[in-house]
CSV table of C-alpha atoms in Angstrom, one decimal:
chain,number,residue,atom,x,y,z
U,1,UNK,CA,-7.2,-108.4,4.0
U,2,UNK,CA,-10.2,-111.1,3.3
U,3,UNK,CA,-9.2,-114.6,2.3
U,4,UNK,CA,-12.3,-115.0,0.8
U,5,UNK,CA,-11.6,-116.8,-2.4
U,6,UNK,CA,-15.3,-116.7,-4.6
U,7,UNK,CA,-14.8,-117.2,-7.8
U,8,UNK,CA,-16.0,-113.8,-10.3
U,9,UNK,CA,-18.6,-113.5,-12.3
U,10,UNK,CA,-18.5,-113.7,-15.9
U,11,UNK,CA,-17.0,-110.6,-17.6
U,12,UNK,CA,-20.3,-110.1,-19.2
U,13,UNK,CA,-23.6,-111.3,-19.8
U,14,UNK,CA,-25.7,-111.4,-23.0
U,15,UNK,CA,-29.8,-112.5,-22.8
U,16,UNK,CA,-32.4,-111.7,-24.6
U,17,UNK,CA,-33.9,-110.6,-28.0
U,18,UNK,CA,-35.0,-107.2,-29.5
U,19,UNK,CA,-33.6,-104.2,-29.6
U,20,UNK,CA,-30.2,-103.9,-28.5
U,21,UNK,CA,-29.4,-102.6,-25.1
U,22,UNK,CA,-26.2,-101.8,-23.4
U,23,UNK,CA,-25.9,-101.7,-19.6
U,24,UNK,CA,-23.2,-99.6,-17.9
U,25,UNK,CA,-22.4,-100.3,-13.9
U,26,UNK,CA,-21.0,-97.5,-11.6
U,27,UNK,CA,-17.4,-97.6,-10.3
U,28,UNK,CA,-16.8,-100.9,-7.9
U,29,UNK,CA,-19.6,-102.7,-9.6
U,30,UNK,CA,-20.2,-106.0,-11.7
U,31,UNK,CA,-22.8,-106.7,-14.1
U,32,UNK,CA,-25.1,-108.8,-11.9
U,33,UNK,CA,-25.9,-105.4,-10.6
U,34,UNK,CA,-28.4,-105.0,-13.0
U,35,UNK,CA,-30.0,-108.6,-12.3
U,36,UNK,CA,-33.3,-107.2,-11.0
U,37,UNK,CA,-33.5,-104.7,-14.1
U,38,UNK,CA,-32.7,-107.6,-16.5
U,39,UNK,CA,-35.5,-109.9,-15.6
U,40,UNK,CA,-37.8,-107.1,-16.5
U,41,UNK,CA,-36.4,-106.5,-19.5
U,42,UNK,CA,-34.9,-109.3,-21.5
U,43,UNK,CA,-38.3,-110.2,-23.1
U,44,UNK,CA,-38.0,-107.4,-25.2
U,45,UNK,CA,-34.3,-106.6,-25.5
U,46,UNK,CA,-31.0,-107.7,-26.8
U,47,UNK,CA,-29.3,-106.6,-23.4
U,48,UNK,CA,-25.3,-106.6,-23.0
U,49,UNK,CA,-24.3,-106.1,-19.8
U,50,UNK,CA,-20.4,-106.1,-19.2
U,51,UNK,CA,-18.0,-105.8,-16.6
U,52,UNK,CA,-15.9,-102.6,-16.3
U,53,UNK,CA,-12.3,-103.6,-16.7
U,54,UNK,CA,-10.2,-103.0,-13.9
U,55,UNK,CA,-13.6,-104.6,-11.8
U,56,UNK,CA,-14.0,-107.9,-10.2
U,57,UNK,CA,-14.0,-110.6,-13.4
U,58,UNK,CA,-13.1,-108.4,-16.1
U,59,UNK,CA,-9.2,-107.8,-17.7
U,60,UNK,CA,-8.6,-105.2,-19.8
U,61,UNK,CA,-8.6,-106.6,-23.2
U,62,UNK,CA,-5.3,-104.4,-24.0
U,63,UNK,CA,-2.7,-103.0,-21.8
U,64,UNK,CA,-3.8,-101.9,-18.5
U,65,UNK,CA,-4.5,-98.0,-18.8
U,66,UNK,CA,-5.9,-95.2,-17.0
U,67,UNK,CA,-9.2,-96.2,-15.8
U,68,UNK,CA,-10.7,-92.7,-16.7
U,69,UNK,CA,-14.5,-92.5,-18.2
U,70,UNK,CA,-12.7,-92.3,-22.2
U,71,UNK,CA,-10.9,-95.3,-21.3
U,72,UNK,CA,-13.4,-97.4,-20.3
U,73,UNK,CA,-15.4,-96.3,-23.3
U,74,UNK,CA,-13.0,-98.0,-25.6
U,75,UNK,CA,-13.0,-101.3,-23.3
U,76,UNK,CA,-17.2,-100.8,-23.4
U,77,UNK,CA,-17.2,-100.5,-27.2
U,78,UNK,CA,-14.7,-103.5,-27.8
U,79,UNK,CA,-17.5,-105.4,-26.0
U,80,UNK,CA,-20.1,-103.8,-28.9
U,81,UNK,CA,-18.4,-104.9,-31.9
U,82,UNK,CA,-18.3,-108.4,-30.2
U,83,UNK,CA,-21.7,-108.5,-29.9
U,84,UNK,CA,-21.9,-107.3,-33.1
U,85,UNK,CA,-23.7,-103.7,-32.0
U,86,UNK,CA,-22.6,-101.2,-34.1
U,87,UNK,CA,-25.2,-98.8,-32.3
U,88,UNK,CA,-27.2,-99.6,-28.9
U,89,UNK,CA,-29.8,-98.2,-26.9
U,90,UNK,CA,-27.1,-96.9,-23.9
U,91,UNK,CA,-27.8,-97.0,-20.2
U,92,UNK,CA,-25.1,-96.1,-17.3
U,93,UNK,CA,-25.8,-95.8,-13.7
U,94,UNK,CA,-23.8,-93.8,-11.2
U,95,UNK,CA,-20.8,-93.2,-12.9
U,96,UNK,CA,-21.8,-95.2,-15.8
U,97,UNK,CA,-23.6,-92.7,-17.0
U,98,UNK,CA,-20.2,-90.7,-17.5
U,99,UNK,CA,-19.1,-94.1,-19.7
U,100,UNK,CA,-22.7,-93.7,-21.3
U,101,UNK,CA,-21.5,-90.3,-22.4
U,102,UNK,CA,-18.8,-90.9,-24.1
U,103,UNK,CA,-20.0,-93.5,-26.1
U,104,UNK,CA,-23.0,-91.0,-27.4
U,105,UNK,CA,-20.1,-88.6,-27.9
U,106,UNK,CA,-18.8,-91.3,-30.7
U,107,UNK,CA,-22.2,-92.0,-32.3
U,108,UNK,CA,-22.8,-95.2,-31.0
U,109,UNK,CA,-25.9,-94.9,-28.6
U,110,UNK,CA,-29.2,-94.8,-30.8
U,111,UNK,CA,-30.3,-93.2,-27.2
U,112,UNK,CA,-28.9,-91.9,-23.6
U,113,UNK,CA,-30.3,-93.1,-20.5
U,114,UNK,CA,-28.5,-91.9,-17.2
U,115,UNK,CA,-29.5,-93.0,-14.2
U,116,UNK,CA,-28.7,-90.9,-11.0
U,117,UNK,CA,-25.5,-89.1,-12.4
U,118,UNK,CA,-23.1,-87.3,-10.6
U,119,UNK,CA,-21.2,-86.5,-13.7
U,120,UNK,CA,-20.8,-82.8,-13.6
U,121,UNK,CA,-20.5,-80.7,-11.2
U,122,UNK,CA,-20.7,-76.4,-10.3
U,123,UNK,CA,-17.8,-76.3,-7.7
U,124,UNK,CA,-15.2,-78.0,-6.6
U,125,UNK,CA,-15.9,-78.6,-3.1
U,126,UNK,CA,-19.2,-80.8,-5.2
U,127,UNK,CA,-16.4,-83.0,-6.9
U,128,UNK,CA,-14.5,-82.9,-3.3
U,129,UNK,CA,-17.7,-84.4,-1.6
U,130,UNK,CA,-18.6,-86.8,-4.4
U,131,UNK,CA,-14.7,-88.5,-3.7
U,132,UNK,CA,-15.3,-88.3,0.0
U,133,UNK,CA,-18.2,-90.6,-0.3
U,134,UNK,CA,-16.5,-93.2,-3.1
U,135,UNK,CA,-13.5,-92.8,-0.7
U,136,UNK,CA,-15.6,-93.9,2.4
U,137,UNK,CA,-17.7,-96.8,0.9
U,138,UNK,CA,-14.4,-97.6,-0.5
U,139,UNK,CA,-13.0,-98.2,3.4
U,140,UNK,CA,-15.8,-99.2,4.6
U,141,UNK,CA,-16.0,-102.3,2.0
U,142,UNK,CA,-12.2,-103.3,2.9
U,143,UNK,CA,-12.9,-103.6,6.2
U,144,UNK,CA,-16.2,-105.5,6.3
U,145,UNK,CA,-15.4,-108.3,4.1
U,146,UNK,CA,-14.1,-110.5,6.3
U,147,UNK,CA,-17.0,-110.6,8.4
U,148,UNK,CA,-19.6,-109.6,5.4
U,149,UNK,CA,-21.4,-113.0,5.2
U,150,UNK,CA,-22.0,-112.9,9.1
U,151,UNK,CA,-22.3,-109.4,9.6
U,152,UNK,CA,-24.5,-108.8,6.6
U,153,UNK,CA,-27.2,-111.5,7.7
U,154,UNK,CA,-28.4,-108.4,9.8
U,155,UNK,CA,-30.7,-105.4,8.1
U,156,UNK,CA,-29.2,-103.1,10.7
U,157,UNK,CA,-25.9,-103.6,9.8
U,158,UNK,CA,-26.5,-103.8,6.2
U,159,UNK,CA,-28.4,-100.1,6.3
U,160,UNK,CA,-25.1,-99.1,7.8
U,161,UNK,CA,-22.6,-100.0,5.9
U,162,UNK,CA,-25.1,-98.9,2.5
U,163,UNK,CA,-27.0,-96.2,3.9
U,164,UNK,CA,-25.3,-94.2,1.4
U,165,UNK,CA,-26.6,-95.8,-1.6
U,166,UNK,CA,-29.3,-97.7,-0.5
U,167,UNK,CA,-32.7,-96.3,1.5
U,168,UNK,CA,-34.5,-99.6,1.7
U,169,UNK,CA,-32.3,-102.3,2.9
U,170,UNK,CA,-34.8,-104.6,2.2
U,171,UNK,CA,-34.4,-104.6,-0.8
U,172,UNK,CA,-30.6,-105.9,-0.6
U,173,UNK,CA,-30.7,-109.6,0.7
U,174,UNK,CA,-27.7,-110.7,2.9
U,175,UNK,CA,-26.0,-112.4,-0.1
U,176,UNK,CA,-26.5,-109.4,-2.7
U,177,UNK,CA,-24.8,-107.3,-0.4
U,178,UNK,CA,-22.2,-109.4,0.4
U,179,UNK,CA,-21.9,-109.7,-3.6
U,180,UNK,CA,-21.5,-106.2,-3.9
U,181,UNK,CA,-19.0,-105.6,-1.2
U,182,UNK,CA,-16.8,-107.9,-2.9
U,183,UNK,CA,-17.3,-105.9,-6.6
U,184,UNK,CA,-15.4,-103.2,-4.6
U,185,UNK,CA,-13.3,-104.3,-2.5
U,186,UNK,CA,-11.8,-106.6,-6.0
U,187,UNK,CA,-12.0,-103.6,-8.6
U,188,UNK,CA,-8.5,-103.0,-9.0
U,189,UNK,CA,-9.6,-99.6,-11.0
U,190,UNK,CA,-11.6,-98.5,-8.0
U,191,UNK,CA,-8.7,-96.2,-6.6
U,192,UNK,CA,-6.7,-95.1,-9.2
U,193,UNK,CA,-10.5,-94.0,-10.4
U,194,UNK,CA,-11.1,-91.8,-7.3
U,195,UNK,CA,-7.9,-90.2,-7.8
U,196,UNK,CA,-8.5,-89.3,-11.2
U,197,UNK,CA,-11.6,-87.7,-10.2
U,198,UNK,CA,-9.7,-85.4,-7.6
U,199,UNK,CA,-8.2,-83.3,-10.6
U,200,UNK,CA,-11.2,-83.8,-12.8
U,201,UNK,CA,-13.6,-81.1,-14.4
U,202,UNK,CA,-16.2,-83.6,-15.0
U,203,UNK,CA,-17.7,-85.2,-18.4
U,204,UNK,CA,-17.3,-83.4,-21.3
U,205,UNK,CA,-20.1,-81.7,-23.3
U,206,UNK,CA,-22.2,-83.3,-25.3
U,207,UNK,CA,-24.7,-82.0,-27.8
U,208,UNK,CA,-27.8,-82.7,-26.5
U,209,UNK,CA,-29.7,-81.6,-29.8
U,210,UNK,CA,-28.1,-83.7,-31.9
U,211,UNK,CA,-28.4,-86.8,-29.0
U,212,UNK,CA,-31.3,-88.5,-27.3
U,213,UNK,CA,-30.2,-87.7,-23.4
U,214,UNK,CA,-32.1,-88.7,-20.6
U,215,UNK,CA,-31.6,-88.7,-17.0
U,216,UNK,CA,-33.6,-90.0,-14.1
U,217,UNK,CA,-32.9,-88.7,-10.4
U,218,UNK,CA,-33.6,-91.2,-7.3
U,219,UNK,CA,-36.0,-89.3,-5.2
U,220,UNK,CA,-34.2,-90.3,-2.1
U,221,UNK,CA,-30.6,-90.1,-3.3
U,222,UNK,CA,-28.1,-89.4,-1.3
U,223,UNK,CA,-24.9,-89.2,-3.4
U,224,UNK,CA,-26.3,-87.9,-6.4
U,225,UNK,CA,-29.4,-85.5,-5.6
U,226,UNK,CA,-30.8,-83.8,-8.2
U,227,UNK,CA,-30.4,-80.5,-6.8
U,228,UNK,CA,-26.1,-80.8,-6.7
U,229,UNK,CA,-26.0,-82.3,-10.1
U,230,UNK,CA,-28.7,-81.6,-12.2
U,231,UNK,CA,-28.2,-77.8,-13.6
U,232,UNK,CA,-24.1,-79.0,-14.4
U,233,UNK,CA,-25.6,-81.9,-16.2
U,234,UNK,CA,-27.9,-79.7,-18.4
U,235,UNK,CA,-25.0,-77.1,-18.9
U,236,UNK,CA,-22.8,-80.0,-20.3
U,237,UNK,CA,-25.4,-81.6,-22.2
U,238,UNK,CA,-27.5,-78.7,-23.0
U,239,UNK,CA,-31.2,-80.1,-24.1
U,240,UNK,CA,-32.3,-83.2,-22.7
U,241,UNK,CA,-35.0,-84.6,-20.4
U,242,UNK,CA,-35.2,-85.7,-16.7
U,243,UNK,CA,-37.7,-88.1,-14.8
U,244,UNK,CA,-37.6,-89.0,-11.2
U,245,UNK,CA,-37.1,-92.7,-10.0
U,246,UNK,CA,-39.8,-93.0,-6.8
U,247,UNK,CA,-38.6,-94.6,-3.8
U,248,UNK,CA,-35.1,-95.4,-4.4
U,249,UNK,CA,-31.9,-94.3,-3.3
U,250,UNK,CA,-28.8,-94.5,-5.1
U,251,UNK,CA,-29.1,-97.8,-6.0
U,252,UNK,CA,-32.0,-97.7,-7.8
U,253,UNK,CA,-31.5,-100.7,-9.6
U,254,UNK,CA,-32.4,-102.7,-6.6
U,255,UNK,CA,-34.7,-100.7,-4.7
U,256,UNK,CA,-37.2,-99.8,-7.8
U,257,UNK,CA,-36.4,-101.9,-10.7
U,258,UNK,CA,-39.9,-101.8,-12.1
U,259,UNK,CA,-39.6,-97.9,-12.6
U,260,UNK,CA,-36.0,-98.9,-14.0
U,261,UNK,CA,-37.3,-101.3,-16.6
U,262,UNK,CA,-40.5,-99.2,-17.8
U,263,UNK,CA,-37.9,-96.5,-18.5
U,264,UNK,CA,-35.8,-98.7,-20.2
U,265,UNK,CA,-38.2,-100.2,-22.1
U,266,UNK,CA,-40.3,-96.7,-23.1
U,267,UNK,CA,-36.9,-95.2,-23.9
U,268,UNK,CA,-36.2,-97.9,-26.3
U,269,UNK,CA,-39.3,-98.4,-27.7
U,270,UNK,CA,-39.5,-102.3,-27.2
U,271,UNK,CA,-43.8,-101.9,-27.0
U,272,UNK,CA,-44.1,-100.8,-30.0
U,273,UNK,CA,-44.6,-101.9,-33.2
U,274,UNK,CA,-41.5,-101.2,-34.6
U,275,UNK,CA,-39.6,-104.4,-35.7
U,276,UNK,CA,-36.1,-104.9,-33.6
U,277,UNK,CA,-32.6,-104.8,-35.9
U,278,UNK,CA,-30.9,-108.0,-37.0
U,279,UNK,CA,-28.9,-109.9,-33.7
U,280,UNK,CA,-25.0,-109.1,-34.9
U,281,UNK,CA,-22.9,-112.1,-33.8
């Protein structure tokens, strides 16, 4: 077990001014894993960016629960009345997106963006795969950590340990990996997650008519190619549309965060002319 005792981040982070925007982390992640993405955008959006309970820095604000998807929705839209967003421009990565989901289920995303999400799935040996690879980054975090800020000084070593999620390693400094490593190896709702997956059918349909839905595919992603989880998606979803994220794995967010941003910001509209809604506080 690592001694390592850095302190969290914040449980969230709120920048900017515009139109409001709400970002959504995968399982095992923080908010400062949208750092690259939020640089790009904050000149034209009112971005809110929190932690996951159950993940490194954030409590749950009620009784600890099942850390299911509709779970985490509730903790997600505690964070939007805060912030005084009644509706939000919605983003969710990974399994973010499934968070993402559920929150345009209860009318509060003014649009859906989903980036790379392996949220539904045709069989089960899909869903079976998808918690062999959570389960093995899982391991592989726990027992790098206490050797991470040596270890990960070397690109080798770091396209080892991410080679999963990541295809450009350069992309991941030594300290933004270590960073990472410690999101999961502190998310106390990592692995009660996985094993709610195990007996999972996936996220529940949404009406894709009545919704904006997008979803953009990594190019190069390993854990959640287009091809395994696309046609689920639409089945779920029904009409919606897709882009592709150019050279980027997984982890999009880092590799390509310009193609991140410009779909951010074309999804939401921040270019134009239309005037952004009041700042709740």
């Amino acid at each position: 077990m690592s001694t390592d005792s850095t302190p969290p981040p914040p449980a969230h982070h709120r920048s900017g001014h515009g139109h409001p925007v709400v970002l959504i982390h995968g399982l095992g992640g923080t908010w400062p894993i949208w750092r690259p993405v939020l640089r790009l955008i904050e000149e034209h959006c009112d971005v809110l960016a929190p932690t996951a309970a159950g993940h490194w820095g954030a409590r749950w604000h009620g009784p600890v629960r099942s850390p299911m998807p509709e779970v985490m929705a509730d903790e997600v839209e505690a964070w939007m009345d805060l912030a005084g967003f009644r509706q939000a421009h919605v983003v969710g990565h990974s399994l973010g997106s499934w968070v993402a989901l559920e929150l345009t289920r209860r009318g509060r995303a003014l649009s859906t963006t989903l980036l790379c999400p392996p949220v539904a799935w045709q069989a089960a040996w899909h869903r079976a795969r998808l918690v062999a690879q959570l389960t093995a980054i899982f391991l592989t975090a726990h027992l790098t950590i206490p050797y991470a800020p040596f270890l990960m000084r070397w690109a080798p070593v770091r396209h080892g340990v991410f080679r999963a999620v990541v295809e450009r390693v350069d992309t991941l400094s030594a300290d933004d990996a270590v960073e990472v490593l410690r999101g999961f190896v502190r998310a106390d709702a990592y692995w009660p997650a996985i094993r709610g997956l195990v007996g999972s059918a996936g996220v529940h349909p949404v009406d894709g008519r009545a919704h904006d839905v997008h979803a953009a595919w990594a190019l190069e992603d390993r854990m959640a190619p287009a091809a395994v989880y696309a046609k689920p998606l639409i089945d779920r979803v029904g009409v919606m549309t897709h882009s592709v994220i150019p050279r980027s794995g997984h982890l999009a967010l880092w590799e390509n965060p310009r193609a991140v941003a410009d779909l951010i910001l074309e999804r939401v509209g921040a270019v134009s002319r239309r005037p952004p809604p009041l700042r709740g506080r």
